Amino acid sequence: MDTFRKNKPAIPEVIAGPCSAESREQVLETARELRAAGISTFRAGAWKPRTRPGCFEGRGAEALEWIAEAKQLYGLRTLTETATPAHLAAAVASGIDGVWIGARTCTNPFAMQELADAFAALPPQDRERLEVYVKNPVNPDIELWIGAIERLRLAGVTNLKAVHRGFGDYGKHIYRNPPVWRVPIELHRRMPDLPLYCDPSHIAGRADLVAPLCRHAMDLNFDGLFIESHCNPGEALSDSAQQLTPAELAAIIDTLEARGTSPESSVTERLEKLRGKIDRIDDELIEVLARRMETSDEIGILKREAGMKVLQPGRYSRLVESRVAEASRLGLSESFMRGVLETIHEESVRRQLGNNLEF
Ligand code: PEP
Ligand code: MN
């Protein structure tokens, strides 16, 4: 895959903090631990956009006071999410250093224009001082993302950055928001001077998938990472599964650094690049297998409804022969391909039988 830029520092800037600011203690403890881990920019959501009503929607303006206290105590730069002109006014009044605009807001041009108008109405020194991070829209529509950035530029915002947080999708995927890397790559092609960050937490949806995504983002030369970290992820009131402890985050940063500064040996570098490629291919393989199983489940339902048997031997042997022939055309051995197909077929049949027993 193409790279964004040459001669980048070994490790990009890391912005980190909890999904939401839940209490004064949680904000200050997380900020303290992150500062100790070498983080200098702290994020925390005061208002949380939630898909369903009744979920924790953030502590609002009160949370801005805790974020301001964290800034003062630990010398951190601070960011929070603003979705409305009222959020922006309150965040600016609290002394925030920057704001991010969330995926749901970026998706809506009316909301974006209202926010842009609110930026235009700020005193010029505030508008120029603020860093503004624009997350991609929920759907992989690059024009909508660029449109949001343009509205802010036209409103006089100069310190703009983009954040890639993956794209919403229907159905089961390993990722909460599949990355569709070609979209941020295209954004960079169209806006080469706009700093581009990656938010692996919202892409992953799971803490254990964050580290490989950080590696991918570095391989693709993103300018920085935007990561969720909480002093006690298990107790988090929002996005609990995807948050890392500050110590876990520090360990990831260490491995990224070690990787970035490894000896100038061209072998190590090439090996790392190839491993990154393998990681991405494996991600794709898993997605494809999951999609195949979902389709096979649908066939299972249809067969049940029509009173057909699960195993249709004629179909299976035709399938194997045609796939083996195609695979050998691409240089894959017959025995390897037969083994793969048998394993896949066994799992399909097990699922169509509608039980969780070993087949
Ligand atoms: C967040 O960063 O906490 C957030 C709500 O992000 P997104 O808008 O990407 O879902
Ligand atoms: Mn979140």
mmCIF file of C-alpha atoms and ligand atoms in Angstrom:
data_model
loop_
_atom_site.group_PDB
_atom_site.id
_atom_site.type_symbol
_atom_site.label_atom_id
_atom_site.label_comp_id
_atom_site.label_asym_id
_atom_site.label_seq_id
_atom_site.Cartn_x
_atom_site.Cartn_y
_atom_site.Cartn_z
ATOM 1 C CA MET A 1 0.000 0.000 0.000
ATOM 2 C CA ASP A 2 1.097 3.511 -0.689
ATOM 3 C CA THR A 3 2.726 5.559 2.050
ATOM 4 C CA PHE A 4 1.619 9.053 2.979
ATOM 5 C CA ARG A 5 4.900 10.824 3.617
ATOM 6 C CA LYS A 6 8.627 10.297 3.756
ATOM 7 C CA ASN A 7 10.998 11.220 6.603
ATOM 8 C CA LYS A 8 8.471 11.052 9.423
ATOM 9 C CA PRO A 9 9.673 10.810 13.051
ATOM 10 C CA ALA A 10 9.938 7.231 14.348
ATOM 11 C CA ILE A 11 6.848 7.624 16.477
ATOM 12 C CA PRO A 12 3.995 9.975 15.650
ATOM 13 C CA GLU A 13 2.264 12.191 18.191
ATOM 14 C CA VAL A 14 -0.043 10.248 20.508
ATOM 15 C CA ILE A 15 -3.187 11.932 21.837
ATOM 16 C CA ALA A 16 -4.872 9.888 24.556
ATOM 17 C CA GLY A 17 -7.574 10.007 27.194
ATOM 18 C CA PRO A 18 -10.853 8.461 28.224
ATOM 19 C CA CYS A 19 -13.865 8.157 25.959
ATOM 20 C CA SER A 20 -15.778 10.239 28.471
ATOM 21 C CA ALA A 21 -14.953 12.406 31.455
ATOM 22 C CA GLU A 22 -16.951 10.536 34.094
ATOM 23 C CA SER A 23 -15.848 12.061 37.399
ATOM 24 C CA ARG A 24 -13.195 14.435 38.714
ATOM 25 C CA GLU A 25 -11.254 11.474 40.177
ATOM 26 C CA GLN A 26 -11.349 9.447 36.947
ATOM 27 C CA VAL A 27 -10.237 12.432 34.842
ATOM 28 C CA LEU A 28 -7.384 13.409 37.162
ATOM 29 C CA GLU A 29 -6.165 9.847 37.728
ATOM 30 C CA THR A 30 -6.188 9.018 34.010
ATOM 31 C CA ALA A 31 -4.459 12.324 33.198
ATOM 32 C CA ARG A 32 -1.798 11.714 35.858
ATOM 33 C CA GLU A 33 -1.027 8.200 34.576
ATOM 34 C CA LEU A 34 -0.983 9.334 30.955
ATOM 35 C CA ARG A 35 1.372 12.201 31.764
ATOM 36 C CA ALA A 36 3.665 9.684 33.475
ATOM 37 C CA ALA A 37 3.474 7.566 30.283
ATOM 38 C CA GLY A 38 4.810 10.527 28.290
ATOM 39 C CA ILE A 39 1.523 11.728 26.789
ATOM 40 C CA SER A 40 1.240 15.500 26.350
ATOM 41 C CA THR A 41 -2.207 15.895 24.759
ATOM 42 C CA PHE A 42 -5.233 14.673 26.706
ATOM 43 C CA ARG A 43 -8.670 13.956 25.214
ATOM 44 C CA ALA A 44 -11.898 13.431 27.177
ATOM 45 C CA GLY A 45 -15.523 13.663 26.028
ATOM 46 C CA ALA A 46 -17.743 15.987 28.072
ATOM 47 C CA TRP A 47 -20.818 15.331 25.907
ATOM 48 C CA LYS A 48 -21.187 11.857 24.439
ATOM 49 C CA PRO A 49 -23.192 11.153 21.273
ATOM 50 C CA ARG A 50 -24.978 7.873 22.008
ATOM 51 C CA THR A 51 -26.827 5.715 19.549
ATOM 52 C CA ARG A 52 -29.718 4.861 21.875
ATOM 53 C CA PRO A 53 -31.384 7.055 24.513
ATOM 54 C CA GLY A 54 -30.861 6.168 28.139
ATOM 55 C CA CYS A 55 -27.116 5.504 27.817
ATOM 56 C CA PHE A 56 -24.556 7.594 29.672
ATOM 57 C CA GLU A 57 -24.429 10.901 27.785
ATOM 58 C CA GLY A 58 -21.508 12.555 29.552
ATOM 59 C CA ARG A 59 -21.338 15.008 32.440
ATOM 60 C CA GLY A 60 -21.506 18.100 30.217
ATOM 61 C CA ALA A 61 -20.147 21.477 31.303
ATOM 62 C CA GLU A 62 -19.123 20.183 34.748
ATOM 63 C CA ALA A 63 -16.631 17.833 33.060
ATOM 64 C CA LEU A 64 -14.910 20.806 31.405
ATOM 65 C CA GLU A 65 -13.817 21.967 34.864
ATOM 66 C CA TRP A 66 -12.120 18.612 35.568
ATOM 67 C CA ILE A 67 -10.423 18.699 32.167
ATOM 68 C CA ALA A 68 -9.183 22.253 32.895
ATOM 69 C CA GLU A 69 -7.869 21.045 36.259
ATOM 70 C CA ALA A 70 -5.987 18.189 34.557
ATOM 71 C CA LYS A 71 -4.433 20.721 32.173
ATOM 72 C CA GLN A 72 -3.301 22.889 35.048
ATOM 73 C CA LEU A 73 -2.030 20.083 37.294
ATOM 74 C CA TYR A 74 -0.148 18.086 34.676
ATOM 75 C CA GLY A 75 0.670 20.650 32.002
ATOM 76 C CA LEU A 76 -1.351 18.770 29.373
ATOM 77 C CA ARG A 77 -2.880 20.186 26.219
ATOM 78 C CA THR A 78 -6.584 19.312 26.323
ATOM 79 C CA LEU A 79 -9.248 18.355 23.783
ATOM 80 C CA THR A 80 -12.973 17.608 24.022
ATOM 81 C CA GLU A 81 -15.757 16.890 21.534
ATOM 82 C CA THR A 82 -18.064 19.692 20.423
ATOM 83 C CA ALA A 83 -21.197 18.975 18.407
ATOM 84 C CA THR A 84 -23.146 22.230 18.829
ATOM 85 C CA PRO A 85 -22.415 25.966 19.067
ATOM 86 C CA ALA A 86 -23.291 25.792 22.807
ATOM 87 C CA HIS A 87 -20.674 23.032 23.352
ATOM 88 C CA LEU A 88 -18.086 25.122 21.517
ATOM 89 C CA ALA A 89 -18.809 28.256 23.561
ATOM 90 C CA ALA A 90 -18.569 26.348 26.850
ATOM 91 C CA ALA A 91 -15.376 24.502 25.820
ATOM 92 C CA VAL A 92 -13.647 27.713 24.700
ATOM 93 C CA ALA A 93 -14.675 29.492 27.902
ATOM 94 C CA SER A 94 -13.128 26.652 29.937
ATOM 95 C CA GLY A 95 -9.712 27.239 28.320
ATOM 96 C CA ILE A 96 -9.632 24.072 26.194
ATOM 97 C CA ASP A 97 -6.737 23.846 23.683
ATOM 98 C CA GLY A 98 -8.678 22.116 20.950
ATOM 99 C CA VAL A 99 -11.842 20.290 20.030
ATOM 100 C CA TRP A 100 -12.749 17.331 17.920
ATOM 101 C CA ILE A 101 -15.828 17.032 15.772
ATOM 102 C CA GLY A 102 -17.292 13.555 15.983
ATOM 103 C CA ALA A 103 -18.254 11.194 13.181
ATOM 104 C CA ARG A 104 -21.994 11.731 13.638
ATOM 105 C CA THR A 105 -21.642 15.523 13.449
ATOM 106 C CA CYS A 106 -19.370 15.362 10.411
ATOM 107 C CA THR A 107 -22.040 13.261 8.684
ATOM 108 C CA ASN A 108 -24.614 16.063 8.922
ATOM 109 C CA PRO A 109 -23.951 19.181 6.792
ATOM 110 C CA PHE A 110 -26.566 21.233 8.698
ATOM 111 C CA ALA A 111 -24.851 20.506 12.022
ATOM 112 C CA MET A 112 -21.446 21.179 10.438
ATOM 113 C CA GLN A 113 -22.560 24.541 9.060
ATOM 114 C CA GLU A 114 -23.977 25.606 12.438
ATOM 115 C CA LEU A 115 -20.669 24.718 14.070
ATOM 116 C CA ALA A 116 -18.685 26.467 11.354
ATOM 117 C CA ASP A 117 -20.800 29.609 11.918
ATOM 118 C CA ALA A 118 -20.051 29.358 15.642
ATOM 119 C CA PHE A 119 -16.307 29.181 14.885
ATOM 120 C CA ALA A 120 -16.634 32.204 12.597
ATOM 121 C CA ALA A 121 -18.264 34.140 15.466
ATOM 122 C CA LEU A 122 -15.392 33.422 17.915
ATOM 123 C CA PRO A 123 -12.853 36.162 18.662
ATOM 124 C CA PRO A 124 -10.050 35.719 16.082
ATOM 125 C CA GLN A 125 -7.427 34.865 18.729
ATOM 126 C CA ASP A 126 -9.568 31.938 19.958
ATOM 127 C CA ARG A 127 -10.305 30.739 16.448
ATOM 128 C CA GLU A 128 -6.592 30.740 15.590
ATOM 129 C CA ARG A 129 -5.494 29.253 18.918
ATOM 130 C CA LEU A 130 -7.862 26.274 18.786
ATOM 131 C CA GLU A 131 -6.821 23.001 17.217
ATOM 132 C CA VAL A 132 -9.770 21.417 15.434
ATOM 133 C CA TYR A 133 -9.776 17.674 14.693
ATOM 134 C CA VAL A 134 -12.397 16.518 12.200
ATOM 135 C CA LYS A 135 -13.314 12.847 12.399
ATOM 136 C CA ASN A 136 -14.464 11.089 9.250
ATOM 137 C CA PRO A 137 -18.223 10.794 8.693
ATOM 138 C CA VAL A 138 -19.939 7.549 9.724
ATOM 139 C CA ASN A 139 -20.230 6.411 6.092
ATOM 140 C CA PRO A 140 -17.174 6.179 3.810
ATOM 141 C CA ASP A 141 -18.072 9.325 1.867
ATOM 142 C CA ILE A 142 -14.917 11.315 1.270
ATOM 143 C CA GLU A 143 -16.821 14.317 -0.141
ATOM 144 C CA LEU A 144 -18.707 14.668 3.145
ATOM 145 C CA TRP A 145 -15.412 14.581 5.088
ATOM 146 C CA ILE A 146 -13.788 17.134 2.785
ATOM 147 C CA GLY A 147 -16.978 19.238 2.874
ATOM 148 C CA ALA A 148 -16.836 19.419 6.687
ATOM 149 C CA ILE A 149 -13.183 20.509 6.550
ATOM 150 C CA GLU A 150 -13.978 23.126 3.889
ATOM 151 C CA ARG A 151 -16.834 24.592 5.928
ATOM 152 C CA LEU A 152 -14.414 25.110 8.835
ATOM 153 C CA ARG A 153 -11.717 26.589 6.578
ATOM 154 C CA LEU A 154 -14.227 29.024 5.131
ATOM 155 C CA ALA A 155 -15.158 29.992 8.701
ATOM 156 C CA GLY A 156 -11.536 31.000 9.329
ATOM 157 C CA VAL A 157 -10.335 27.938 11.280
ATOM 158 C CA THR A 158 -6.649 27.523 10.424
ATOM 159 C CA ASN A 159 -5.432 24.801 12.763
ATOM 160 C CA LEU A 160 -7.249 21.854 11.193
ATOM 161 C CA LYS A 161 -6.491 18.133 11.356
ATOM 162 C CA ALA A 162 -8.360 15.033 10.205
ATOM 163 C CA VAL A 163 -8.958 11.876 12.250
ATOM 164 C CA HIS A 164 -9.648 8.514 10.634
ATOM 165 C CA ARG A 165 -11.893 6.440 12.959
ATOM 166 C CA GLY A 166 -13.271 3.839 10.558
ATOM 167 C CA PHE A 167 -16.724 3.538 9.017
ATOM 168 C CA GLY A 168 -20.009 2.193 10.311
ATOM 169 C CA ASP A 169 -21.227 -1.001 8.710
ATOM 170 C CA TYR A 170 -24.072 -3.439 9.087
ATOM 171 C CA GLY A 171 -23.483 -6.960 10.357
ATOM 172 C CA LYS A 172 -20.694 -8.677 12.251
ATOM 173 C CA HIS A 173 -17.101 -7.693 11.596
ATOM 174 C CA ILE A 174 -13.914 -8.126 13.550
ATOM 175 C CA TYR A 175 -13.740 -4.354 13.718
ATOM 176 C CA ARG A 176 -16.399 -2.119 15.236
ATOM 177 C CA ASN A 177 -15.848 0.355 12.387
ATOM 178 C CA PRO A 178 -13.929 -1.241 9.483
ATOM 179 C CA PRO A 179 -10.999 0.993 8.479
ATOM 180 C CA VAL A 180 -11.431 1.079 4.662
ATOM 181 C CA TRP A 181 -7.876 2.504 4.461
ATOM 182 C CA ARG A 182 -8.306 3.677 0.890
ATOM 183 C CA VAL A 183 -10.514 6.541 2.131
ATOM 184 C CA PRO A 184 -7.895 8.275 4.363
ATOM 185 C CA ILE A 185 -5.275 7.546 1.691
ATOM 186 C CA GLU A 186 -7.454 9.361 -0.828
ATOM 187 C CA LEU A 187 -8.037 12.225 1.642
ATOM 188 C CA HIS A 188 -4.276 12.633 1.918
ATOM 189 C CA ARG A 189 -3.909 12.589 -1.851
ATOM 190 C CA ARG A 190 -6.504 15.351 -2.146
ATOM 191 C CA MET A 191 -5.341 17.400 0.896
ATOM 192 C CA PRO A 192 -1.611 16.593 1.268
ATOM 193 C CA ASP A 193 -0.913 19.373 3.799
ATOM 194 C CA LEU A 194 -3.675 18.399 6.215
ATOM 195 C CA PRO A 195 -2.254 16.449 9.192
ATOM 196 C CA LEU A 196 -3.923 13.059 9.398
ATOM 197 C CA TYR A 197 -4.426 11.105 12.645
ATOM 198 C CA CYS A 198 -5.694 7.567 13.186
ATOM 199 C CA ASP A 199 -8.125 6.624 15.979
ATOM 200 C CA PRO A 200 -7.533 2.865 16.322
ATOM 201 C CA SER A 201 -9.841 2.633 19.363
ATOM 202 C CA HIS A 202 -13.056 3.405 17.493
ATOM 203 C CA ILE A 203 -11.938 1.328 14.511
ATOM 204 C CA ALA A 204 -11.159 -1.666 16.725
ATOM 205 C CA GLY A 205 -13.927 -1.590 19.313
ATOM 206 C CA ARG A 206 -11.700 -4.010 21.262
ATOM 207 C CA ALA A 207 -8.578 -3.213 23.252
ATOM 208 C CA ASP A 208 -6.633 -6.217 21.894
ATOM 209 C CA LEU A 209 -6.977 -5.026 18.289
ATOM 210 C CA VAL A 210 -5.592 -1.550 18.979
ATOM 211 C CA ALA A 211 -1.840 -2.378 18.823
ATOM 212 C CA PRO A 212 -1.825 -3.919 15.311
ATOM 213 C CA LEU A 213 -3.931 -1.009 14.045
ATOM 214 C CA CYS A 214 -1.354 1.425 15.476
ATOM 215 C CA ARG A 215 1.312 -0.423 13.496
ATOM 216 C CA HIS A 216 -0.761 -0.241 10.328
ATOM 217 C CA ALA A 217 -1.294 3.497 10.829
ATOM 218 C CA MET A 218 2.448 3.986 11.249
ATOM 219 C CA ASP A 219 3.162 1.910 8.171
ATOM 220 C CA LEU A 220 0.823 4.196 6.281
ATOM 221 C CA ASN A 221 2.642 7.245 7.691
ATOM 222 C CA PHE A 222 -0.186 8.837 9.625
ATOM 223 C CA ASP A 223 0.904 11.974 11.512
ATOM 224 C CA GLY A 224 -0.471 10.855 14.849
ATOM 225 C CA LEU A 225 -2.644 8.509 16.876
ATOM 226 C CA PHE A 226 -5.838 9.396 18.752
ATOM 227 C CA ILE A 227 -6.379 6.659 21.345
ATOM 228 C CA GLU A 228 -8.837 6.007 24.164
ATOM 229 C CA SER A 229 -7.264 5.303 27.531
ATOM 230 C CA HIS A 230 -8.956 5.021 30.931
ATOM 231 C CA CYS A 231 -7.487 4.428 34.396
ATOM 232 C CA ASN A 232 -9.956 1.564 34.865
ATOM 233 C CA PRO A 233 -11.401 0.444 31.498
ATOM 234 C CA GLY A 234 -13.540 -2.317 33.015
ATOM 235 C CA GLU A 235 -15.544 0.324 34.904
ATOM 236 C CA ALA A 236 -15.811 2.821 32.025
ATOM 237 C CA LEU A 237 -19.298 4.240 31.434
ATOM 238 C CA SER A 238 -18.827 4.315 27.653
ATOM 239 C CA ASP A 239 -16.693 2.292 25.221
ATOM 240 C CA SER A 240 -15.394 0.069 28.005
ATOM 241 C CA ALA A 241 -14.188 -2.783 25.740
ATOM 242 C CA GLN A 242 -11.905 -0.645 23.586
ATOM 243 C CA GLN A 243 -10.079 1.454 26.177
ATOM 244 C CA LEU A 244 -6.495 0.725 27.245
ATOM 245 C CA THR A 245 -4.978 1.473 30.624
ATOM 246 C CA PRO A 246 -2.248 4.128 30.434
ATOM 247 C CA ALA A 247 0.295 1.349 31.190
ATOM 248 C CA GLU A 248 -0.971 -0.736 28.250
ATOM 249 C CA LEU A 249 -0.759 2.318 26.037
ATOM 250 C CA ALA A 250 2.802 2.996 27.207
ATOM 251 C CA ALA A 251 3.759 -0.594 26.286
ATOM 252 C CA ILE A 252 2.355 -0.142 22.770
ATOM 253 C CA ILE A 253 4.239 3.131 22.359
ATOM 254 C CA ASP A 254 7.447 1.381 23.484
ATOM 255 C CA THR A 255 7.092 -1.320 20.856
ATOM 256 C CA LEU A 256 6.317 1.280 18.182
ATOM 257 C CA GLU A 257 9.420 3.209 19.246
ATOM 258 C CA ALA A 258 11.616 0.127 19.313
ATOM 259 C CA ARG A 259 10.348 -0.695 15.876
ATOM 260 C CA GLY A 260 10.891 2.846 14.602
ATOM 261 C CA THR A 261 14.477 3.038 15.846
ATOM 262 C CA SER A 262 15.573 -0.527 15.135
ATOM 263 C CA PRO A 263 19.039 -0.819 13.562
ATOM 264 C CA GLU A 264 19.370 0.551 10.094
ATOM 265 C CA SER A 265 19.354 -3.012 8.834
ATOM 266 C CA SER A 266 17.422 -3.145 5.617
ATOM 267 C CA VAL A 267 16.476 -6.746 6.394
ATOM 268 C CA THR A 268 14.636 -5.832 9.604
ATOM 269 C CA GLU A 269 12.819 -3.041 7.871
ATOM 270 C CA ARG A 270 11.733 -5.158 4.979
ATOM 271 C CA LEU A 271 10.669 -7.922 7.331
ATOM 272 C CA GLU A 272 8.546 -5.508 9.370
ATOM 273 C CA LYS A 273 6.904 -4.133 6.231
ATOM 274 C CA LEU A 274 6.068 -7.617 5.021
ATOM 275 C CA ARG A 275 4.703 -8.571 8.429
ATOM 276 C CA GLY A 276 2.492 -5.489 8.374
ATOM 277 C CA LYS A 277 1.239 -6.598 4.991
ATOM 278 C CA ILE A 278 0.538 -10.101 6.311
ATOM 279 C CA ASP A 279 -1.362 -8.607 9.291
ATOM 280 C CA ARG A 280 -3.598 -6.672 6.938
ATOM 281 C CA ILE A 281 -4.150 -9.642 4.650
ATOM 282 C CA ASP A 282 -5.083 -11.782 7.662
ATOM 283 C CA ASP A 283 -7.584 -9.131 8.749
ATOM 284 C CA GLU A 284 -9.119 -9.321 5.277
ATOM 285 C CA LEU A 285 -9.119 -13.127 5.344
ATOM 286 C CA ILE A 286 -10.999 -13.151 8.640
ATOM 287 C CA GLU A 287 -13.563 -10.668 7.298
ATOM 288 C CA VAL A 288 -14.057 -12.758 4.168
ATOM 289 C CA LEU A 289 -14.451 -15.978 6.154
ATOM 290 C CA ALA A 290 -16.992 -14.311 8.450
ATOM 291 C CA ARG A 291 -18.979 -13.124 5.422
ATOM 292 C CA ARG A 292 -18.871 -16.601 3.898
ATOM 293 C CA MET A 293 -20.186 -18.162 7.103
ATOM 294 C CA GLU A 294 -22.991 -15.589 7.329
ATOM 295 C CA THR A 295 -24.033 -16.448 3.770
ATOM 296 C CA SER A 296 -23.863 -20.136 4.538
ATOM 297 C CA ASP A 297 -26.097 -19.542 7.598
ATOM 298 C CA GLU A 298 -28.661 -17.923 5.275
ATOM 299 C CA ILE A 299 -28.525 -20.961 2.991
ATOM 300 C CA GLY A 300 -29.042 -23.144 6.084
ATOM 301 C CA ILE A 301 -32.232 -21.283 6.971
ATOM 302 C CA LEU A 302 -33.521 -21.573 3.406
ATOM 303 C CA LYS A 303 -32.821 -25.329 3.319
ATOM 304 C CA ARG A 304 -34.604 -25.813 6.638
ATOM 305 C CA GLU A 305 -37.634 -23.869 5.452
ATOM 306 C CA ALA A 306 -37.766 -25.870 2.215
ATOM 307 C CA GLY A 307 -37.313 -29.164 4.068
ATOM 308 C CA MET A 308 -34.033 -29.879 2.265
ATOM 309 C CA LYS A 309 -31.107 -31.813 3.706
ATOM 310 C CA VAL A 310 -28.104 -29.868 4.935
ATOM 311 C CA LEU A 311 -25.548 -31.932 3.047
ATOM 312 C CA GLN A 312 -25.861 -31.825 -0.751
ATOM 313 C CA PRO A 313 -22.919 -34.017 -1.875
ATOM 314 C CA GLY A 314 -23.165 -33.183 -5.602
ATOM 315 C CA ARG A 315 -22.879 -29.470 -4.933
ATOM 316 C CA TYR A 316 -19.967 -29.974 -2.521
ATOM 317 C CA SER A 317 -17.834 -32.035 -4.913
ATOM 318 C CA ARG A 318 -18.451 -29.618 -7.809
ATOM 319 C CA LEU A 319 -17.479 -26.741 -5.539
ATOM 320 C CA VAL A 320 -14.241 -28.450 -4.466
ATOM 321 C CA GLU A 321 -13.197 -29.304 -8.011
ATOM 322 C CA SER A 322 -13.805 -25.827 -9.399
ATOM 323 C CA ARG A 323 -12.047 -24.080 -6.463
ATOM 324 C CA VAL A 324 -9.051 -26.449 -6.613
ATOM 325 C CA ALA A 325 -8.648 -25.770 -10.336
ATOM 326 C CA GLU A 326 -8.819 -22.002 -9.819
ATOM 327 C CA ALA A 327 -6.393 -22.170 -6.880
ATOM 328 C CA SER A 328 -3.859 -24.181 -8.858
ATOM 329 C CA ARG A 329 -4.024 -21.562 -11.607
ATOM 330 C CA LEU A 330 -2.867 -19.067 -8.937
ATOM 331 C CA GLY A 331 -0.011 -21.304 -7.769
ATOM 332 C CA LEU A 332 -1.656 -22.934 -4.722
ATOM 333 C CA SER A 333 -1.128 -26.658 -4.270
ATOM 334 C CA GLU A 334 -4.043 -29.041 -4.649
ATOM 335 C CA SER A 335 -3.579 -30.692 -1.252
ATOM 336 C CA PHE A 336 -3.373 -27.331 0.508
ATOM 337 C CA MET A 337 -6.548 -26.091 -1.177
ATOM 338 C CA ARG A 338 -8.459 -29.314 -0.484
ATOM 339 C CA GLY A 339 -7.520 -29.018 3.206
ATOM 340 C CA VAL A 340 -8.691 -25.387 3.403
ATOM 341 C CA LEU A 341 -11.986 -26.180 1.650
ATOM 342 C CA GLU A 342 -12.657 -29.190 3.886
ATOM 343 C CA THR A 343 -12.145 -27.105 7.012
ATOM 344 C CA ILE A 344 -14.441 -24.355 5.727
ATOM 345 C CA HIS A 345 -17.066 -26.825 4.604
ATOM 346 C CA GLU A 346 -17.070 -28.663 7.935
ATOM 347 C CA GLU A 347 -17.671 -25.411 9.768
ATOM 348 C CA SER A 348 -20.477 -24.437 7.353
ATOM 349 C CA VAL A 349 -22.234 -27.759 7.842
ATOM 350 C CA ARG A 350 -21.826 -27.572 11.599
ATOM 351 C CA ARG A 351 -23.483 -24.133 11.585
ATOM 352 C CA GLN A 352 -26.248 -25.225 9.209
ATOM 353 C CA LEU A 353 -27.042 -28.158 11.473
ATOM 354 C CA GLY A 354 -27.801 -25.448 14.012
ATOM 355 C CA ASN A 355 -25.761 -26.746 16.918
ATOM 356 C CA ASN A 356 -22.537 -25.801 18.593
ATOM 357 C CA LEU A 357 -21.159 -29.342 18.782
ATOM 358 C CA GLU A 358 -17.904 -30.325 17.157
ATOM 359 C CA PHE A 359 -18.672 -31.783 13.747
HETATM 360 C C1 PEP B 1 -15.006 9.676 20.644
HETATM 361 O O1 PEP B 1 -13.904 9.960 20.173
HETATM 362 O O2 PEP B 1 -15.191 9.423 21.843
HETATM 363 C C2 PEP B 1 -16.149 9.539 19.719
HETATM 364 C C3 PEP B 1 -17.413 9.609 20.124
HETATM 365 O O3 PEP B 1 -15.744 9.295 18.487
HETATM 366 P P1 PEP B 1 -16.547 9.079 17.078
HETATM 367 O O4 PEP B 1 -17.216 10.358 16.774
HETATM 368 O O5 PEP B 1 -15.409 8.748 16.203
HETATM 369 O O6 PEP B 1 -17.503 7.941 17.288
HETATM 370 MN MN MN B 2 -15.509 6.592 22.532
#
